[in-house]
PDB file of C-alpha atoms in Angstrom:
ATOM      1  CA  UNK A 110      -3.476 -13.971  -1.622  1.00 91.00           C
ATOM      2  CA  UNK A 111      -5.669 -12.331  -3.937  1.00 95.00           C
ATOM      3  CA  UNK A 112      -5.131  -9.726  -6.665  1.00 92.00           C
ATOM      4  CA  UNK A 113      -8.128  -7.278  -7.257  1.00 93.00           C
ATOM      5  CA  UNK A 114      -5.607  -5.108  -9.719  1.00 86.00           C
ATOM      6  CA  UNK A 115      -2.459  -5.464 -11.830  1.00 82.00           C
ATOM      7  CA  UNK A 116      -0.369  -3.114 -12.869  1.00 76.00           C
ATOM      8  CA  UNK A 117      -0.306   0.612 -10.514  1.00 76.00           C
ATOM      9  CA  UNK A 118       0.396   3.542 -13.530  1.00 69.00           C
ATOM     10  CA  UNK A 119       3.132   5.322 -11.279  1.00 64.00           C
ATOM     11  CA  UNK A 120       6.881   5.657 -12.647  1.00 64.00           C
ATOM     12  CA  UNK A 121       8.935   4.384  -9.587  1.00 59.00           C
ATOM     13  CA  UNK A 122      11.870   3.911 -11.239  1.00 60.00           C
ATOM     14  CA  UNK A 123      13.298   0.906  -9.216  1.00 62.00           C
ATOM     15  CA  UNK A 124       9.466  -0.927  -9.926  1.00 59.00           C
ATOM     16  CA  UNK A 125       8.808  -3.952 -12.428  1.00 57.00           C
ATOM     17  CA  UNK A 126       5.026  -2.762 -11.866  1.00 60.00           C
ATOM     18  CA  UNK A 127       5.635   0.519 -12.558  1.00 54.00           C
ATOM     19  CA  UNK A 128       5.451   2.741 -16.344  1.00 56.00           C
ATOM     20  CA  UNK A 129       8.062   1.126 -18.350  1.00 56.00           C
ATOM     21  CA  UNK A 130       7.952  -2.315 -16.505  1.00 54.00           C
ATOM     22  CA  UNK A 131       6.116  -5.060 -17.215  1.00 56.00           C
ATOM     23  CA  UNK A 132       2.667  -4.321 -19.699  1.00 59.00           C
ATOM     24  CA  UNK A 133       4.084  -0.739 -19.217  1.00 61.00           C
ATOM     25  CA  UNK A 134       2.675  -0.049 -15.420  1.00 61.00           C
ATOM     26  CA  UNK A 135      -0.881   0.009 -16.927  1.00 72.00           C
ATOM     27  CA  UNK A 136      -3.471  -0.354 -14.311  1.00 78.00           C
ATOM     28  CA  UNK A 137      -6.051  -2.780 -14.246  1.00 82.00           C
ATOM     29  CA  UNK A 138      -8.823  -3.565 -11.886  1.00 88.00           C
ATOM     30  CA  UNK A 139     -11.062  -7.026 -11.652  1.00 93.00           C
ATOM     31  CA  UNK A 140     -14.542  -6.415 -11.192  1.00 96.00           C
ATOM     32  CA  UNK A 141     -15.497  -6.602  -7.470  1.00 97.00           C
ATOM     33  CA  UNK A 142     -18.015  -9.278  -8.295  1.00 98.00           C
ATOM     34  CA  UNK A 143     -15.150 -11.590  -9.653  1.00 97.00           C
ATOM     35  CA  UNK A 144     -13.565 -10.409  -6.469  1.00 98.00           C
ATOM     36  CA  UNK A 145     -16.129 -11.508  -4.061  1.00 98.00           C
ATOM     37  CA  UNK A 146     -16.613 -14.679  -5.955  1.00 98.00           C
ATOM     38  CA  UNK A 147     -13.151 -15.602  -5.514  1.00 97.00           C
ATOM     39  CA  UNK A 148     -13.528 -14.707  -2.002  1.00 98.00           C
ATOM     40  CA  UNK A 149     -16.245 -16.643  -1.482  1.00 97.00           C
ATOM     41  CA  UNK A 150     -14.872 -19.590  -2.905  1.00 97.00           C
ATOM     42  CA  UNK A 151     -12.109 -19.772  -0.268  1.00 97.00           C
ATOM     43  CA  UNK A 152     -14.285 -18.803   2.762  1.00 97.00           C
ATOM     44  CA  UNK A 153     -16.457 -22.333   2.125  1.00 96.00           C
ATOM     45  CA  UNK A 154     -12.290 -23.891   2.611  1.00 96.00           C
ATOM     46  CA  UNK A 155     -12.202 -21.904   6.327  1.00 96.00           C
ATOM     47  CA  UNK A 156     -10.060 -18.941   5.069  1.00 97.00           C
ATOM     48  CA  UNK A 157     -11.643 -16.160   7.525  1.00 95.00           C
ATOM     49  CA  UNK A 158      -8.427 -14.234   6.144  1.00 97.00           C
ATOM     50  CA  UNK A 159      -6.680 -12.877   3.535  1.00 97.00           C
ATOM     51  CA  UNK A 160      -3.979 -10.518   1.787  1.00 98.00           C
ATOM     52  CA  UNK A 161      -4.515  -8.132  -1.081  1.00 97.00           C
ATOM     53  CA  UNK A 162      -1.092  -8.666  -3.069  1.00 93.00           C
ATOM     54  CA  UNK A 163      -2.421  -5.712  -5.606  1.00 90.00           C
ATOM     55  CA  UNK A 164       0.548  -2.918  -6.047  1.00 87.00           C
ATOM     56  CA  UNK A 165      -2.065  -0.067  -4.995  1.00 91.00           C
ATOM     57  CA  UNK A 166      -4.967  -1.657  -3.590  1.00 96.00           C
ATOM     58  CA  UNK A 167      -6.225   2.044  -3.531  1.00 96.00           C
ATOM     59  CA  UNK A 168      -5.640   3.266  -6.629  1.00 93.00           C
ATOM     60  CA  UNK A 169      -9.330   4.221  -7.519  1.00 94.00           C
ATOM     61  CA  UNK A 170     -10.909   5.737  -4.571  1.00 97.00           C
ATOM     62  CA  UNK A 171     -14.459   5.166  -5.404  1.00 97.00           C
ATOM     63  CA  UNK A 172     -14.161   1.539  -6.986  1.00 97.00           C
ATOM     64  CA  UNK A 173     -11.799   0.787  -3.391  1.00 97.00           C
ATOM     65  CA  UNK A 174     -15.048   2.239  -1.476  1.00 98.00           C
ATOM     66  CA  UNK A 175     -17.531  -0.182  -3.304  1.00 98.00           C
ATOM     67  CA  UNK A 176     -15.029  -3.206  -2.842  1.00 98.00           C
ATOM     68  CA  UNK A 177     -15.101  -2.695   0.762  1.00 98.00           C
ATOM     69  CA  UNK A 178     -18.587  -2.179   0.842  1.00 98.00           C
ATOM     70  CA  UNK A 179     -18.775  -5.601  -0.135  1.00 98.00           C
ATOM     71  CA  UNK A 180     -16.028  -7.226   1.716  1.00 98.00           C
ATOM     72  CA  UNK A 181     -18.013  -6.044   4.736  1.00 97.00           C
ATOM     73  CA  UNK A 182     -20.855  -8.352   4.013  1.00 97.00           C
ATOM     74  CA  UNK A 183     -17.948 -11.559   4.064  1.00 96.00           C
ATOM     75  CA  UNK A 184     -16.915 -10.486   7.996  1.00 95.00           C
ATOM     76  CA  UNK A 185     -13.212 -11.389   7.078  1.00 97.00           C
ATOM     77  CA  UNK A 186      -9.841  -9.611   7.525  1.00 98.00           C
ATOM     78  CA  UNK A 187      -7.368  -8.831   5.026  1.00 98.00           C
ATOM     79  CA  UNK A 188      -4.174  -6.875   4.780  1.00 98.00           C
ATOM     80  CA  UNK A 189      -2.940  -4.845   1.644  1.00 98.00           C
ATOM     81  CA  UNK A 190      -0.319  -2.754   0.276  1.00 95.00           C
ATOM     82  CA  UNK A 191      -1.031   0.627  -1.094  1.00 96.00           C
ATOM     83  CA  UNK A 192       0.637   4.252  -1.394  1.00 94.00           C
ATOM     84  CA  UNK A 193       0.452   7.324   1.192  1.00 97.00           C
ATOM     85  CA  UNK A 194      -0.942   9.359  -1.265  1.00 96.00           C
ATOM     86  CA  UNK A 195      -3.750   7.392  -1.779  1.00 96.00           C
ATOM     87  CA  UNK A 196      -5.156   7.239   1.804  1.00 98.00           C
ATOM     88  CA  UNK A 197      -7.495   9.867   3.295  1.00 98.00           C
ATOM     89  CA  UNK A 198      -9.823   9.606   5.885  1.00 98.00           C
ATOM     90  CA  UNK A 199     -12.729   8.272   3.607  1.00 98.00           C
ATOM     91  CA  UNK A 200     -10.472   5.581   2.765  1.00 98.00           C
ATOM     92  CA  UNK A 201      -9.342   4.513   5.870  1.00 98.00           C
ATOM     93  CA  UNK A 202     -13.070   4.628   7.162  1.00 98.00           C
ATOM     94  CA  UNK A 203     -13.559   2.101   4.097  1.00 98.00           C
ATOM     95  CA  UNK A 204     -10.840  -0.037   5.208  1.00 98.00           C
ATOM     96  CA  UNK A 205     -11.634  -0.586   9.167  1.00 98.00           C
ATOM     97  CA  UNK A 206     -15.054  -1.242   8.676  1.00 98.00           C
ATOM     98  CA  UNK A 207     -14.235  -3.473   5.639  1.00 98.00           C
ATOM     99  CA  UNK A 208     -12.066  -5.422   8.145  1.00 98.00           C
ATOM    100  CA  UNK A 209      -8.576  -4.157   7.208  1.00 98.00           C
ATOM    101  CA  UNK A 210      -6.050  -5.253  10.108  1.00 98.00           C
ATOM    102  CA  UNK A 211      -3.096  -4.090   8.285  1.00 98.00           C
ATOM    103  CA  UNK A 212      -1.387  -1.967   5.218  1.00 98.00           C
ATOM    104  CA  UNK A 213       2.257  -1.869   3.805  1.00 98.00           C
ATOM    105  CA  UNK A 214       3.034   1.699   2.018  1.00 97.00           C
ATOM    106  CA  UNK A 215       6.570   1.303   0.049  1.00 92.00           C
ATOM    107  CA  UNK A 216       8.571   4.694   1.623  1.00 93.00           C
ATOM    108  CA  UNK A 217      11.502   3.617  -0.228  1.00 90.00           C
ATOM    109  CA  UNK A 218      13.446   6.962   0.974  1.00 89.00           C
ATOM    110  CA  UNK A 219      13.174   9.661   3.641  1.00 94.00           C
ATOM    111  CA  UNK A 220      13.234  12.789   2.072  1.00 91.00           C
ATOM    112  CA  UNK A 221      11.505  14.936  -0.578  1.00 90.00           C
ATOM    113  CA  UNK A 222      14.839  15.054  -2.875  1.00 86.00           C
ATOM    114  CA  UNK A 223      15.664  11.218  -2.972  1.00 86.00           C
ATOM    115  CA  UNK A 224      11.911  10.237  -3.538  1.00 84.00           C
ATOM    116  CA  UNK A 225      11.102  12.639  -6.236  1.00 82.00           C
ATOM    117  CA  UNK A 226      15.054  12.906  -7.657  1.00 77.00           C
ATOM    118  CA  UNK A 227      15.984   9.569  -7.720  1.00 69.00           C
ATOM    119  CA  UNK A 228      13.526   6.970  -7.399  1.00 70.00           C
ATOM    120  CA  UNK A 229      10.545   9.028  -9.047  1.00 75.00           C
ATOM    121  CA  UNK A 230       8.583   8.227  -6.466  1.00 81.00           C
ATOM    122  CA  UNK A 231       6.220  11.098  -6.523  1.00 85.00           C
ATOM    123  CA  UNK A 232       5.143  11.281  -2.885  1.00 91.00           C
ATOM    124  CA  UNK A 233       6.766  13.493   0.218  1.00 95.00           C
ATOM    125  CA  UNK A 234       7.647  13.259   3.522  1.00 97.00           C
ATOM    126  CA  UNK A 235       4.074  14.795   4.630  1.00 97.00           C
ATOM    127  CA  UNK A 236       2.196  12.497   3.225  1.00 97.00           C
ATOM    128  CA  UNK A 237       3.860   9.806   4.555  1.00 97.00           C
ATOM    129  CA  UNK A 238       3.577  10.900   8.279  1.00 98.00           C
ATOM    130  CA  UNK A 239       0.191  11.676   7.231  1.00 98.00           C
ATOM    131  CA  UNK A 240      -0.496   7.990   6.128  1.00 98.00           C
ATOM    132  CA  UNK A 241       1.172   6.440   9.616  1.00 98.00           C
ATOM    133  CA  UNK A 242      -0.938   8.830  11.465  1.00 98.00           C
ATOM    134  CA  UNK A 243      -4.022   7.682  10.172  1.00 98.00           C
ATOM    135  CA  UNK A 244      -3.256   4.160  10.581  1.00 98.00           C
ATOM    136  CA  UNK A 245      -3.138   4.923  14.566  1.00 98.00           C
ATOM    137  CA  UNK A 246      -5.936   6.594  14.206  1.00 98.00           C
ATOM    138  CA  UNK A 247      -7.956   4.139  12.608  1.00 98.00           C
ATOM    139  CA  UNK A 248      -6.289   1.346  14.345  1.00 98.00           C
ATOM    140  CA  UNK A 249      -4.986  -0.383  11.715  1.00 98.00           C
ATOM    141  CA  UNK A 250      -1.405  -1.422  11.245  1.00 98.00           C
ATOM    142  CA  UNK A 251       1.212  -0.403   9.521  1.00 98.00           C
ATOM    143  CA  UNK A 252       4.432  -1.004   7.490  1.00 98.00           C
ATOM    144  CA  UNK A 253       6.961   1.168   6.298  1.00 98.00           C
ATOM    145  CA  UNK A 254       9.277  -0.026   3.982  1.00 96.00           C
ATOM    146  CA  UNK A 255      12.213   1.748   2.623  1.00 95.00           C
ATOM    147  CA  UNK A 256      15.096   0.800   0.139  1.00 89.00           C
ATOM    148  CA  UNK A 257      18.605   0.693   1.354  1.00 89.00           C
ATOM    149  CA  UNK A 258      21.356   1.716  -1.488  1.00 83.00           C
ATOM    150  CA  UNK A 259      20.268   3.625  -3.755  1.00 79.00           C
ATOM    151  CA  UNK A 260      22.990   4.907  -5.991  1.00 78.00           C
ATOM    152  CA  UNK A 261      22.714   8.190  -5.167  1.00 81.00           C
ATOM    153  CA  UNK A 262      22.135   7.105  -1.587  1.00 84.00           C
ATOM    154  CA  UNK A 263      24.869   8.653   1.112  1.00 88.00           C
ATOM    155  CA  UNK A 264      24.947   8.030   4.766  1.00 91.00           C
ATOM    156  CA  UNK A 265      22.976  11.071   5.530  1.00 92.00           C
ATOM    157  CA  UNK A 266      20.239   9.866   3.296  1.00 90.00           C
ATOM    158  CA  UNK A 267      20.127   6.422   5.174  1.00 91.00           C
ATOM    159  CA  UNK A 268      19.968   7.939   8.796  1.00 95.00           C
ATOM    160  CA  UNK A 269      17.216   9.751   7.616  1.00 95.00           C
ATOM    161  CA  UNK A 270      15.300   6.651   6.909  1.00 95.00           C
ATOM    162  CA  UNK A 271      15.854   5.302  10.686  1.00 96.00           C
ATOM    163  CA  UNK A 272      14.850   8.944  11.848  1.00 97.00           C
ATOM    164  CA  UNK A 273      11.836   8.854   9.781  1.00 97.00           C
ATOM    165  CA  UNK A 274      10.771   5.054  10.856  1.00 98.00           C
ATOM    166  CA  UNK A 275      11.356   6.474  14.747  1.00 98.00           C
ATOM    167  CA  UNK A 276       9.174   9.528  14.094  1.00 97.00           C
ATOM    168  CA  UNK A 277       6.390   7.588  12.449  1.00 98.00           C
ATOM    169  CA  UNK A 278       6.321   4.792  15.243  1.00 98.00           C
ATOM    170  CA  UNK A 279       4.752   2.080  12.704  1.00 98.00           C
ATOM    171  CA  UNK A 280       4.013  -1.554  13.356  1.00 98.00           C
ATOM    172  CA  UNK A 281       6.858  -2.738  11.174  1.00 98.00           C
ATOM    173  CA  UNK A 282       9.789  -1.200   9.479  1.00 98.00           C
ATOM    174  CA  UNK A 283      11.604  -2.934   6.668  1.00 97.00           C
ATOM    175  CA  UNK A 284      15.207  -1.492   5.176  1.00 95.00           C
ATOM    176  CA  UNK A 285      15.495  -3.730   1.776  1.00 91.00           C
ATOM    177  CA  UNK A 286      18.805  -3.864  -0.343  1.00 90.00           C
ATOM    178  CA  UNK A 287      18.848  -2.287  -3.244  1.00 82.00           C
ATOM    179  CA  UNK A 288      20.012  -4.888  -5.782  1.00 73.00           C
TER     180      UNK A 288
END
């Protein structure tokens, strides 16, 4: 694993990364030299793969752009987690030719109320068919993963999430307990 970030600046209420979690959500990047060095390092130990562990590996378009750039030149694949508001097209052009194979977006719920109500998460149900569309496009996998439990959570809410995952036809679905 390797972490070109720390921290993502959203408010996801249920997050430890997250404003008013740990250093406050506060966002900050390596430089993508560090980055490739570290990269580097374990491509002369065989690793021809790897896994961005960063909350939003796309948090900074540009900067996300110029790391790929560079990952291009290491021909290796990599997975990372990100949100669906922070894919576009550009991005996902970055990504595939970077040698992305796969991304997890956190859903955490399935409709417009419960992720901006009560887990301040700040996206919609759009963007996140949106996001799963342009991982088929772009051939690149994709997981969905939603939280299961939320206080204000009632049955409706929860077969809603299954609908959603069935509509969106990613890779991989996960339904986590919320604890």
């Amino acid at each position: 694993s390797v972490m070109a970030t720390r921290g993502c600046g959203f408010k996801c209420n249920f997050c430890l990364s997250a404003k008013g979690g740990l250093n406050d959500g506060k966002f900050r990047p390596r430089g993508i030299k560090n980055i490739i060095e570290e990269i580097n390092e374990y491509k002369k130990n065989g690793v021809n793969a790897i896994q961005f562990w960063d909350d939003t590996f796309t948090m900074q378009k540009n900067r996300t752009i110029a790391l790929c750039n560079e990952l291009k030149k290491l021909n290796i694949k990599f997975v990372c987690n990100t949100r669906v508001d922070k894919v576009d097209e550009e991005i996902m052009t970055a990504l595939r030719e970077a040698g992305c194979q796969s991304i997890f977006f956190g859903i955490e719920a399935a409709n417009d109320i419960s992720l901006n109500s009560f887990v301040d998460k700040g996206i919609n149900v759009d963007q996140i068919k949106n996001a799963i569309g342009l991982c088929k496009r772009y051939n690149i996998n994709s997981t969905m993963s939603f939280i299961l439990g939320n206080v204000n959570d009632k049955i409706g809410d929860i077969n809603q999430m299954t609908e959603l995952a069935i509509t969106c036809n990613p890779n991989y679905v996960l339904f986590n307990i919320y604890t």
